Amino acid sequence: MSGFVGILVSDPWLQNQFTQVELRSLKSHFTSMRRENGKLTVSDLASRMGRSKVVGDQNLSNEERTSLIQSFHPNLNDEVDFEFYLRIYLNLQAHVNAIIGSGVKNSSAFLKTATTTLLHTISDSEKSSYVAHINNYLSGDEFLNKYLPINPSSNDLFEVAKDGVLLCKLINVAVPGTIDERAINTKSMLNPWERNENHTLCLNSAKAIGCTVVNIGTQDIIEGRRHLVLGVISQIIKIQLLADLNLKKTPQLVELVDDSKDVEELMSLPPDKILLRWMNFQLRKSEYKKTVTNFSSDVKDAEAYTHLLNVLAPEHKNSSNLAVKNPFERANLVLEHADRMGCRRYLTAKDIIEGSPNLNLAFVAHIFQHRNGLSTKTKQISFLDTLADDTQISREEKAFRFWINSFDSSVYINNVFEDLRDGWILLQTLDKVSPGIVNWKLASKPPIKLPFKKVENCNQVVKLGKQLKFSLVNIAGNDIVQGNKKLILAYLWQLMRYNILQLLKNLRFHSNGKEITDVDILEWANAKVRENGSQTRMYSFRDKSLSDGIFFLELLSSVQPRAVNWSLVTNGVTDEEKKMNATYVISIARKLGCSIFLLPEDITEVNQKMILTLTASIMHWTLKQPLHLIKPTGSPDSHNGSLLDDSTSDSSLD
């Protein structure tokens, strides 16, 4: 920890619970609360914390907060210092953690909150469940078998995660093929550079599959900061468990809706919302009359689970279970029923009755994977064929979505065509890309009930795009409000491109502040490869010869000589060889520190937009390196040992 943290907090345990940024923010809140009359007592704390919105004010009433604080420290006249305040804060957050998720409007925020809120206590139940998941899914891994199984009751998980290998492997379990394992440093003894590369590869790849890692860097993994590491693991595992909750993977989900219009709505929902809809669809087949709206308070009594499992696995049904009055006993019977189905995992009866949102979601997702109870008749999914299946649009939507989510925005978006329609998140993104450009006095913050307010927001989005010299012929704010896919993608591409060019322009290495153009990026890449003694050339960003990935491997090798292990590179002749090279290119680029959101298919099919972002990201990484670090001498026993900074999550394209 830096001297700054040591000055604010003398207790080593407290120091280990917070990052510098978080301590600075909490110190500001504390000072603000104390400013009213020069001091702060225990009796003042609840109301002032509520007014300053420090701790879960959407989950705790002032009375609840007062009662909890008094239970922690009954002497109300004691004056509160900063360290005492931090302890109270952590205790309140631990309590909020048990109830969070109830009534949250955007429950998909779990993909964001794990690493961006100020919640630093970790749940032993969650840790144990995630360890069991890791032991199960990575048990056959050749490199990790010397560490597995991990003891769930210990903190060994955080020690094993320190070299970055486990996290990289877990990402590949969640979204197979994300990381080319040839790029992972897996020697028995890694030097600091190799370990740092693994962390950088892990964090950039986590962003690329939809995790939010804004407040975590490589040093946090090295130090084994438990709440941050567990936050990343939690997000990765949830992405894996919810992977089948879409119509592409599980077309039978169409049974949940009545017509094609409803199908389009279903396709735009986040996976956890689809899971809730599926659960309620099955519950309607039973005598259960309530609607489950969350994975916390609505399932705490285990009644919904009892009915759900009776519907899905009637062969294991015990009619006497419904007569049980004690919630804890009922929860145990639910787990016994699930165990007979072969899917008891992730939580205990105590986790159910305490309403653990993460573990309950994992439990229901696992039930869905094991037995979803949906029809397998293809006749019922026939009208899916009438829906547009544009693979290119789908890929670009995902790339832009993850790019926007990589900013530290207030809302996690699940679908750019739906979630950007009120213009607010687009305005936030514009303000990140070009600080100060948005006139917030003319903007309306969600929830927006009046349609014309959405149009006003989107009109400002279009106006600012024109101000940034985007090509927006025949695009109006209402096109965004209506969810016009092609126009939204066209706007987002220009916004992402502008962001990249601004990052390049602002680098200290670039002379005279000259505007960067696509041609400059192209010429830079060709010059770098030529300097390295190769005759390979890129004629344009749509050059079909780029499909084999060789040019980008040459480029990566030119900017970091040991980045590429050429013995692992294929000739790039067959489609399979091209894909192997493309996967290797992406992993090496992320390993160096490039935050990129393209897929191997974008290289093999030469997607002009994504090829430009890849080249520009490599250029940006190269130009921001101190000259003596671009070609280090390093250790002779590794083909890739570059020194990197700890900024992989500071900027969307750093």
XYZ file of C-alpha atoms in Angstrom:
654
model
C 0.000 0.000 0.000
C 1.173 3.547 -0.648
C 2.050 6.138 1.970
C -1.275 7.840 1.274
C -3.206 4.845 2.581
C -0.921 4.478 5.567
C -1.549 8.108 6.541
C -5.328 7.682 6.395
C -5.477 4.273 8.060
C -3.001 2.854 10.563
C -4.731 -0.513 11.080
C -3.131 -3.041 8.629
C -6.359 -5.071 8.458
C -8.359 -2.031 7.406
C -5.666 -1.059 4.909
C -6.134 -4.426 3.251
C -9.889 -3.955 2.800
C -9.764 -0.929 0.504
C -8.005 0.461 -2.528
C -6.565 3.982 -2.509
C -9.421 5.260 -4.667
C -12.022 3.821 -2.317
C -10.344 5.198 0.804
C -10.135 8.611 -0.795
C -13.848 8.493 -1.609
C -14.821 7.306 1.870
C -12.601 9.929 3.511
C -14.425 12.576 1.499
C -17.806 11.223 2.677
C -16.602 11.095 6.288
C -15.293 14.657 6.183
C -18.550 15.848 4.648
C -20.616 14.195 7.383
C -18.449 15.672 10.135
C -18.484 19.172 8.645
C -21.957 20.054 9.999
C -20.865 20.672 13.610
C -17.205 19.738 13.664
C -17.655 16.257 15.073
C -19.573 13.040 14.469
C -21.036 10.772 17.158
C -22.465 7.278 16.892
C -25.976 8.702 17.302
C -25.414 10.996 14.278
C -23.995 8.308 12.043
C -27.109 6.574 10.703
C -28.944 9.670 9.490
C -25.852 11.287 7.991
C -24.784 8.116 6.203
C -28.293 7.899 4.786
C -28.220 11.495 3.544
C -24.795 11.082 1.950
C -25.863 7.774 0.381
C -22.739 5.971 1.518
C -24.091 2.521 2.241
C -26.850 0.654 0.410
C -29.465 3.329 1.067
C -31.795 1.628 -1.393
C -31.759 -1.468 0.831
C -31.753 -0.041 4.391
C -34.219 2.338 5.983
C -32.893 4.897 8.450
C -34.435 2.883 11.300
C -32.707 -0.303 10.145
C -29.415 1.525 9.793
C -29.759 3.035 13.287
C -30.610 -0.330 14.841
C -27.666 -2.049 13.184
C -25.179 0.641 14.180
C -26.396 0.489 17.786
C -25.982 -3.273 17.792
C -22.385 -2.819 16.660
C -21.652 -0.037 19.168
C -24.313 0.730 21.822
C -22.636 3.841 23.307
C -24.291 6.534 21.184
C -22.309 9.460 22.590
C -18.894 8.182 21.504
C -17.222 10.297 18.870
C -16.573 8.579 15.529
C -13.101 8.727 13.993
C -12.315 7.627 10.433
C -11.202 4.091 11.299
C -14.289 3.505 13.457
C -16.404 4.770 10.566
C -14.706 2.308 8.196
C -15.504 -0.598 10.528
C -19.147 0.461 10.785
C -19.202 0.823 7.012
C -17.909 -2.726 6.492
C -20.418 -4.168 8.975
C -23.301 -2.413 7.231
C -22.115 -3.596 3.840
C -21.927 -7.166 5.126
C -25.550 -6.885 6.218
C -26.595 -5.287 2.923
C -24.910 -8.153 1.086
C -27.402 -10.563 2.610
C -30.387 -8.678 1.251
C -29.031 -7.007 -1.884
C -30.767 -8.041 -5.070
C -34.261 -7.571 -3.704
C -36.100 -5.012 -5.758
C -33.075 -4.006 -7.810
C -34.324 -2.679 -11.127
C -31.350 -3.827 -13.197
C -30.440 -7.111 -11.590
C -27.806 -7.731 -14.222
C -25.748 -5.218 -12.315
C -24.076 -8.242 -10.691
C -21.701 -8.172 -13.648
C -20.620 -4.759 -12.485
C -20.974 -4.626 -8.729
C -18.517 -7.358 -7.871
C -15.534 -5.110 -8.482
C -16.843 -1.567 -8.579
C -18.838 -1.115 -5.387
C -17.217 -0.517 -2.034
C -18.212 -3.923 -0.665
C -15.100 -5.579 0.776
C -16.275 -8.326 3.060
C -16.320 -11.668 1.308
C -18.869 -14.394 1.787
C -17.348 -17.676 2.938
C -20.325 -19.492 1.397
C -19.665 -17.876 -1.984
C -15.962 -18.596 -1.754
C -16.639 -22.257 -0.907
C -19.124 -22.597 -3.760
C -16.797 -21.035 -6.310
C -13.925 -23.241 -5.108
C -16.145 -26.307 -5.591
C -16.972 -25.051 -9.102
C -13.278 -24.589 -9.911
C -12.376 -28.009 -8.489
C -15.074 -29.582 -10.640
C -14.443 -27.856 -13.965
C -10.647 -27.623 -13.857
C -9.894 -30.971 -12.219
C -8.481 -32.421 -15.428
C -6.188 -29.496 -16.238
C -2.615 -30.692 -16.667
C -1.007 -27.564 -15.216
C -3.424 -26.985 -12.320
C -3.698 -30.593 -11.135
C -0.821 -30.023 -8.689
C -2.941 -27.363 -6.928
C -6.354 -29.003 -7.154
C -8.568 -29.748 -5.373
C -8.387 -26.478 -3.441
C -9.562 -26.615 0.164
C -12.802 -24.542 0.222
C -12.439 -23.735 3.931
C -9.009 -22.149 3.460
C -7.750 -19.097 1.562
C -5.654 -21.242 -0.776
C -7.768 -20.041 -3.722
C -6.184 -16.602 -3.566
C -2.671 -18.047 -3.430
C -3.279 -20.311 -6.429
C -4.761 -17.371 -8.362
C -1.674 -15.189 -7.884
C 0.157 -16.368 -11.027
C -2.888 -15.656 -13.223
C -3.056 -19.142 -14.752
C -6.167 -20.283 -12.869
C -8.094 -17.147 -13.848
C -7.119 -17.541 -17.514
C -8.192 -21.195 -17.488
C -11.476 -20.322 -15.771
C -12.246 -17.751 -18.477
C -11.803 -20.464 -21.089
C -14.221 -22.707 -19.200
C -16.800 -19.915 -19.146
C -16.359 -18.908 -22.806
C -14.321 -21.586 -24.591
C -11.628 -20.310 -26.922
C -11.405 -16.803 -25.446
C -7.726 -17.230 -24.572
C -5.240 -19.128 -26.707
C -3.583 -21.216 -24.015
C -0.331 -21.090 -25.969
C -0.119 -17.467 -24.805
C -0.382 -18.309 -21.072
C 2.941 -18.462 -19.233
C 2.822 -21.804 -17.425
C 6.374 -22.483 -16.268
C 6.666 -23.864 -12.742
C 8.498 -20.706 -11.654
C 7.353 -17.493 -13.323
C 9.410 -14.335 -13.144
C 7.584 -11.058 -12.308
C 7.247 -10.081 -15.991
C 5.701 -13.395 -16.986
C 3.305 -13.314 -14.053
C 2.356 -9.739 -14.912
C 1.654 -10.779 -18.504
C -0.718 -13.506 -17.286
C -2.610 -10.981 -15.174
C -2.836 -8.513 -18.048
C -4.061 -11.272 -20.366
C -6.612 -12.352 -17.770
C -8.026 -8.870 -17.103
C -8.255 -7.876 -20.760
C -9.861 -11.223 -21.618
C -12.312 -10.873 -18.718
C -13.396 -7.510 -20.136
C -13.735 -9.109 -23.557
C -16.292 -11.662 -22.281
C -18.361 -9.054 -20.437
C -16.836 -8.723 -16.967
C -16.381 -5.284 -15.455
C -12.903 -4.895 -13.971
C -12.673 -1.121 -13.657
C -11.113 -1.026 -10.182
C -8.786 -4.012 -10.368
C -5.228 -4.170 -11.684
C -2.427 -6.697 -11.847
C -1.104 -5.695 -8.423
C -4.411 -6.622 -6.796
C -4.048 -10.191 -8.075
C -0.389 -10.367 -7.025
C -1.325 -9.238 -3.508
C -4.246 -11.675 -3.433
C -6.780 -8.955 -2.531
C -9.583 -11.326 -1.737
C -12.692 -9.236 -2.408
C -11.363 -8.155 -5.816
C -10.152 -11.591 -6.905
C -13.395 -13.221 -5.735
C -15.343 -10.507 -7.546
C -13.682 -11.401 -10.856
C -14.131 -15.140 -10.250
C -17.797 -14.568 -9.385
C -18.417 -12.714 -12.646
C -16.637 -15.339 -14.748
C -18.589 -18.202 -13.171
C -21.913 -16.378 -13.604
C -21.171 -15.799 -17.273
C -20.566 -19.544 -17.619
C -23.722 -20.537 -15.736
C -25.915 -18.152 -17.729
C -24.355 -18.966 -21.110
C -27.316 -21.083 -22.272
C -29.913 -18.438 -21.408
C -30.411 -17.203 -24.973
C -32.376 -18.346 -27.998
C -29.281 -19.231 -29.995
C -28.087 -21.771 -27.426
C -31.548 -22.843 -26.224
C -34.151 -22.207 -28.950
C -36.732 -23.995 -26.786
C -36.920 -20.782 -24.739
C -39.325 -19.563 -27.404
C -41.920 -21.574 -25.483
C -41.935 -18.729 -22.937
C -43.548 -16.300 -25.415
C -46.550 -16.213 -27.721
C -45.497 -14.416 -30.908
C -42.525 -13.049 -32.814
C -42.818 -9.606 -31.210
C -42.457 -11.199 -27.793
C -39.495 -13.210 -29.094
C -37.664 -10.016 -30.014
C -38.331 -8.682 -26.530
C -37.065 -11.933 -25.024
C -33.887 -11.740 -27.110
C -33.147 -8.292 -25.693
C -33.417 -9.384 -22.046
C -30.312 -10.022 -19.927
C -29.775 -13.724 -19.112
C -30.757 -13.457 -15.453
C -34.082 -11.865 -16.447
C -34.681 -14.726 -18.876
C -33.899 -17.149 -16.047
C -36.531 -15.470 -13.864
C -39.053 -15.610 -16.701
C -38.315 -19.323 -17.180
C -38.702 -19.991 -13.465
C -42.089 -18.236 -13.340
C -43.175 -20.048 -16.520
C -42.558 -23.381 -14.782
C -44.130 -22.219 -11.508
C -47.378 -21.404 -13.331
C -47.729 -25.162 -13.913
C -47.930 -25.623 -10.141
C -50.173 -24.303 -7.384
C -47.685 -21.532 -6.560
C -49.463 -18.193 -7.060
C -46.693 -15.649 -6.481
C -44.305 -14.187 -9.062
C -40.592 -14.475 -8.343
C -38.922 -11.143 -9.125
C -35.436 -11.726 -7.666
C -33.066 -14.388 -6.412
C -33.039 -13.107 -2.855
C -36.110 -12.215 -0.773
C -38.588 -13.985 -3.088
C -36.933 -17.398 -2.628
C -35.904 -17.161 1.042
C -38.810 -19.301 2.271
C -37.912 -22.090 -0.228
C -41.577 -22.463 -1.243
C -40.929 -21.427 -4.845
C -38.070 -23.936 -5.042
C -40.274 -26.719 -3.668
C -42.886 -26.144 -6.388
C -40.279 -25.629 -9.130
C -38.536 -28.946 -8.458
C -41.862 -30.764 -8.174
C -42.691 -29.542 -11.696
C -39.276 -30.349 -13.188
C -38.652 -33.674 -11.415
C -41.988 -35.111 -10.281
C -40.424 -38.571 -9.999
C -38.550 -37.347 -6.909
C -41.515 -35.446 -5.512
C -42.540 -35.850 -1.873
C -46.006 -34.367 -1.301
C -45.318 -33.956 2.424
C -42.640 -31.337 1.643
C -45.309 -28.718 0.978
C -46.700 -29.198 4.496
C -43.382 -28.299 6.162
C -43.676 -24.967 8.017
C -40.055 -24.338 9.004
C -38.207 -22.513 6.166
C -34.821 -24.003 7.103
C -36.212 -27.534 7.091
C -37.984 -26.816 3.783
C -34.730 -25.510 2.274
C -32.949 -28.710 3.286
C -35.693 -30.777 1.631
C -35.284 -28.687 -1.542
C -31.577 -29.481 -1.620
C -32.286 -33.173 -1.068
C -34.714 -33.079 -4.018
C -32.095 -31.295 -6.157
C -29.505 -33.840 -5.080
C -31.707 -36.699 -6.291
C -31.952 -34.846 -9.622
C -28.169 -34.701 -9.759
C -27.838 -30.939 -9.439
C -27.170 -30.023 -5.835
C -24.461 -27.406 -6.031
C -23.520 -23.846 -5.108
C -25.477 -23.242 -1.903
C -26.655 -24.531 1.479
C -30.003 -24.294 3.235
C -28.591 -21.354 5.200
C -27.747 -19.528 1.935
C -31.340 -20.005 0.768
C -33.016 -18.632 3.871
C -30.521 -15.745 4.077
C -31.352 -14.869 0.480
C -27.824 -14.960 -0.964
C -28.525 -13.502 -4.445
C -25.378 -14.779 -6.171
C -25.648 -18.326 -4.878
C -29.394 -18.581 -5.467
C -28.915 -17.385 -9.032
C -26.153 -19.968 -9.519
C -28.403 -22.700 -8.077
C -31.321 -21.880 -10.400
C -29.000 -21.541 -13.404
C -27.561 -24.972 -12.675
C -31.067 -26.434 -12.438
C -31.858 -24.865 -15.826
C -28.717 -26.383 -17.351
C -29.533 -29.788 -15.909
C -33.273 -29.921 -16.603
C -35.124 -26.954 -18.090
C -38.455 -28.717 -18.661
C -38.957 -27.059 -22.044
C -40.349 -28.764 -25.121
C -37.935 -30.332 -27.606
C -40.473 -30.160 -30.453
C -39.073 -28.129 -33.345
C -42.606 -27.252 -34.487
C -42.946 -24.897 -31.542
C -39.892 -22.886 -32.573
C -40.755 -22.593 -36.269
C -41.377 -18.854 -36.266
C -37.825 -18.268 -35.018
C -36.872 -18.708 -38.671
C -38.651 -15.454 -39.506
C -36.328 -13.463 -37.268
C -33.267 -11.869 -38.809
C -30.109 -13.850 -38.044
C -27.341 -11.438 -38.938
C -24.143 -12.847 -37.472
C -22.180 -9.722 -38.319
C -24.650 -7.448 -36.511
C -24.608 -9.777 -33.507
C -20.800 -9.760 -33.316
C -20.545 -5.991 -33.651
C -23.291 -5.444 -31.064
C -21.342 -7.592 -28.594
C -18.038 -5.784 -29.290
C -19.572 -2.340 -28.823
C -21.517 -3.469 -25.753
C -18.400 -4.749 -24.005
C -16.480 -1.631 -25.043
C -19.114 0.652 -23.456
C -19.259 -1.525 -20.335
C -15.461 -1.299 -19.992
C -15.915 2.344 -18.998
C -16.785 3.023 -15.381
C -20.407 3.822 -16.226
C -23.293 3.895 -13.776
C -25.335 1.253 -15.623
C -24.357 -2.101 -17.100
C -25.880 -2.578 -20.555
C -27.070 -5.919 -21.840
C -28.146 -4.989 -25.366
C -27.069 -1.845 -27.230
C -30.223 -1.750 -29.342
C -32.479 -1.690 -26.273
C -30.427 -0.118 -23.499
C -29.227 2.913 -25.480
C -32.640 4.018 -26.688
C -33.148 6.745 -24.084
C -29.794 8.308 -25.018
C -28.518 8.580 -21.440
C -25.757 5.946 -21.624
C -24.679 7.272 -25.020
C -24.317 10.718 -23.456
C -22.285 9.207 -20.607
C -20.025 7.431 -23.103
C -19.587 10.610 -25.143
C -18.565 12.410 -21.970
C -15.976 9.705 -21.243
C -14.570 9.862 -24.769
C -14.636 13.671 -24.988
C -14.853 15.081 -21.437
C -17.047 18.161 -21.071
C -18.743 17.818 -24.450
C -22.213 16.990 -23.042
C -24.579 19.728 -21.899
C -26.065 17.896 -18.921
C -28.551 20.711 -18.273
C -30.338 19.646 -21.458
C -30.242 15.919 -20.630
C -32.884 13.840 -18.840
C -31.768 11.086 -16.470
C -33.603 7.714 -16.373
C -36.177 6.630 -15.586
C -37.673 8.701 -18.409
C -41.451 8.442 -18.705
C -42.049 11.066 -21.393
C -41.050 9.836 -24.875
C -40.046 13.292 -26.104
C -37.414 13.474 -23.330
C -35.749 10.383 -24.795
C -35.811 12.029 -28.219
C -34.221 15.155 -26.734
C -31.389 13.078 -25.261
C -30.838 11.279 -28.559
C -31.001 14.530 -30.527
C -28.124 15.781 -28.407
C -26.266 12.508 -29.101
C -26.624 13.090 -32.864
C -25.696 16.782 -32.534
C -22.521 15.913 -30.611
C -21.659 13.226 -33.172
C -21.809 15.853 -35.907
C -19.688 18.131 -33.727
C -17.087 15.341 -33.614
C -17.335 15.135 -37.426
C -19.079 11.755 -37.569
C -20.818 10.872 -40.824
C -24.483 11.005 -39.762
C -26.397 11.618 -42.951
C -30.132 11.026 -42.473
C -29.705 9.991 -38.818
C -32.018 11.643 -36.294
C -32.418 11.164 -32.559
C -35.654 9.274 -33.101
C -33.758 6.558 -35.030
C -31.900 5.725 -31.821
C -35.118 5.849 -29.779
C -36.705 3.415 -32.257
C -33.727 1.036 -31.958
C -32.586 1.208 -35.603
C -29.819 -1.404 -35.492
C -27.715 -0.367 -38.470
C -27.754 3.318 -37.576
C -26.909 2.617 -33.935
C -23.986 0.377 -34.956
C -22.780 3.009 -37.422
C -22.798 5.642 -34.684
C -21.055 3.390 -32.149
C -18.349 2.453 -34.638
C -17.534 6.100 -35.252
C -17.541 6.786 -31.508
C -15.156 3.891 -30.829
C -12.910 4.956 -33.723
C -12.859 8.543 -32.424
C -11.872 7.231 -28.970
C -8.952 5.283 -30.434
C -7.718 8.203 -32.527
C -7.918 10.552 -29.537
C -5.881 8.151 -27.426
C -3.240 8.058 -30.150
C -3.276 11.831 -30.573
C -2.807 12.433 -26.859
C 0.297 10.265 -26.531
C 3.421 12.143 -25.588
C 5.336 10.393 -28.362
C 3.231 11.963 -31.076
C 4.623 15.232 -32.383
C 2.747 18.489 -32.935
C -0.662 17.121 -31.852
C -1.385 16.225 -35.466
C -4.695 14.560 -36.269
C -4.253 10.799 -36.654
C -5.903 9.196 -39.681
C -6.568 5.634 -40.740
C -3.761 6.028 -43.290
C -1.320 6.987 -40.505
C -2.184 3.806 -38.621
C -1.784 1.701 -41.767
C 1.582 3.257 -42.621
C 2.815 2.907 -39.041
C 2.004 -0.821 -39.001
C 3.703 -1.452 -42.345
C 6.775 0.540 -41.280
C 7.085 -1.453 -38.044
C 6.888 -4.785 -39.829
C 9.354 -3.599 -42.479
C 11.816 -2.439 -39.790
C 11.712 -5.952 -38.386
C 12.993 -7.342 -41.689
C 9.727 -8.792 -42.977
C 8.288 -8.251 -46.449
C 4.709 -8.861 -45.247
C 2.471 -5.883 -45.985
C -1.076 -4.694 -45.302
C -2.538 -2.801 -48.277
C -5.740 -1.769 -46.503
C -7.826 -2.743 -43.504
C -9.917 -4.905 -45.806
C -6.888 -6.668 -47.361
C -7.928 -10.326 -47.693
C -4.347 -11.511 -47.190
C -4.729 -10.513 -43.528
C -7.015 -13.499 -42.926
C -4.114 -15.807 -42.051
C -3.059 -13.588 -39.117
C 0.609 -13.622 -40.115
C 0.865 -9.851 -40.603
C -0.386 -9.153 -37.080
C 1.983 -11.706 -35.594
C 4.797 -9.942 -37.485
C 3.565 -6.619 -36.107
C 3.385 -7.896 -32.525
C 6.837 -9.415 -32.894
C 8.213 -6.102 -34.179
C 6.928 -4.104 -31.188
C 7.845 -6.767 -28.613
C 10.404 -9.235 -30.019
C 9.605 -12.101 -27.652
C 5.845 -11.640 -27.767
C 5.400 -14.352 -30.396
C 6.659 -17.903 -30.142
C 7.006 -18.644 -33.859
C 7.180 -22.391 -33.282
C 3.476 -22.197 -32.350
C 2.416 -20.302 -35.492
C 0.754 -22.198 -38.344
C 1.142 -21.579 -42.083
C -2.354 -20.089 -42.135
C -3.451 -22.043 -45.208
C -6.528 -23.914 -44.031
C -9.464 -22.327 -42.224
C -8.450 -24.113 -39.032
C -4.861 -22.830 -39.274
C -6.118 -19.287 -39.879
C -8.373 -19.450 -36.826
C -5.511 -20.766 -34.665
C -3.321 -17.866 -35.734
C -6.124 -15.345 -35.206
C -6.790 -16.633 -31.677
C -3.063 -16.413 -30.935
C -2.920 -12.828 -32.276
C -5.761 -11.692 -29.993
C -4.320 -13.376 -26.895
C -0.820 -11.978 -27.469
C -2.221 -8.474 -28.007
C -4.235 -8.696 -24.776
C -1.226 -10.125 -22.992
C 0.804 -7.063 -23.921
C -1.938 -4.767 -22.613
C -4.240 -4.073 -25.564
C -7.897 -3.905 -24.556
C -9.626 -5.248 -27.664
C -13.070 -6.709 -28.228
C -12.837 -8.546 -31.542
C -13.226 -12.285 -32.200
C -10.969 -14.596 -34.256
C -13.626 -14.531 -36.992
C -13.129 -10.777 -37.333
C -9.562 -11.493 -38.438
C -10.212 -14.562 -40.579
C -13.118 -12.804 -42.314
C -11.189 -9.480 -42.410
C -13.796 -7.286 -40.723
C -12.466 -3.876 -41.711
C -13.700 -2.076 -38.567
C -12.274 -4.597 -36.136
C -9.008 -4.889 -38.054
C -8.577 -1.130 -37.638
C -9.274 -1.276 -33.893
C -6.773 -4.120 -33.487
C -4.015 -2.288 -35.389
C -4.697 1.008 -33.608
C -4.672 -0.683 -30.195
C -1.275 -2.252 -30.908
C -0.022 1.157 -32.090
C -1.362 2.822 -28.935
C 0.278 0.253 -26.669
C 3.587 0.630 -28.491
C 3.705 4.413 -28.450
C 2.924 4.661 -24.737
C 5.839 2.374 -23.769
C 9.081 3.951 -22.552
C 11.593 3.268 -25.317
C 13.862 1.129 -23.148
C 10.964 -1.220 -22.341
C 9.765 -1.919 -25.869
C 12.700 -4.229 -26.582
C 13.925 -5.492 -23.200
C 16.772 -7.936 -22.839
C 14.852 -9.921 -20.208
C 15.477 -13.468 -19.093
C 16.698 -15.966 -21.687
C 14.359 -18.719 -20.553
C 11.192 -17.060 -21.792
C 10.071 -16.028 -25.233
C 7.747 -13.368 -23.806
C 8.771 -11.375 -20.779
C 7.834 -7.773 -21.468
C 7.574 -5.241 -18.698
C 4.062 -3.811 -18.537
C 2.429 -1.050 -16.584
C -0.503 -1.651 -14.279
C -3.087 0.210 -16.328
C -5.014 -2.524 -18.071
C -8.330 -1.338 -16.678
C -7.810 2.408 -16.587
C -9.095 3.096 -20.082
C -11.335 1.303 -22.476
C -8.607 1.008 -25.070
C -5.449 1.156 -22.964
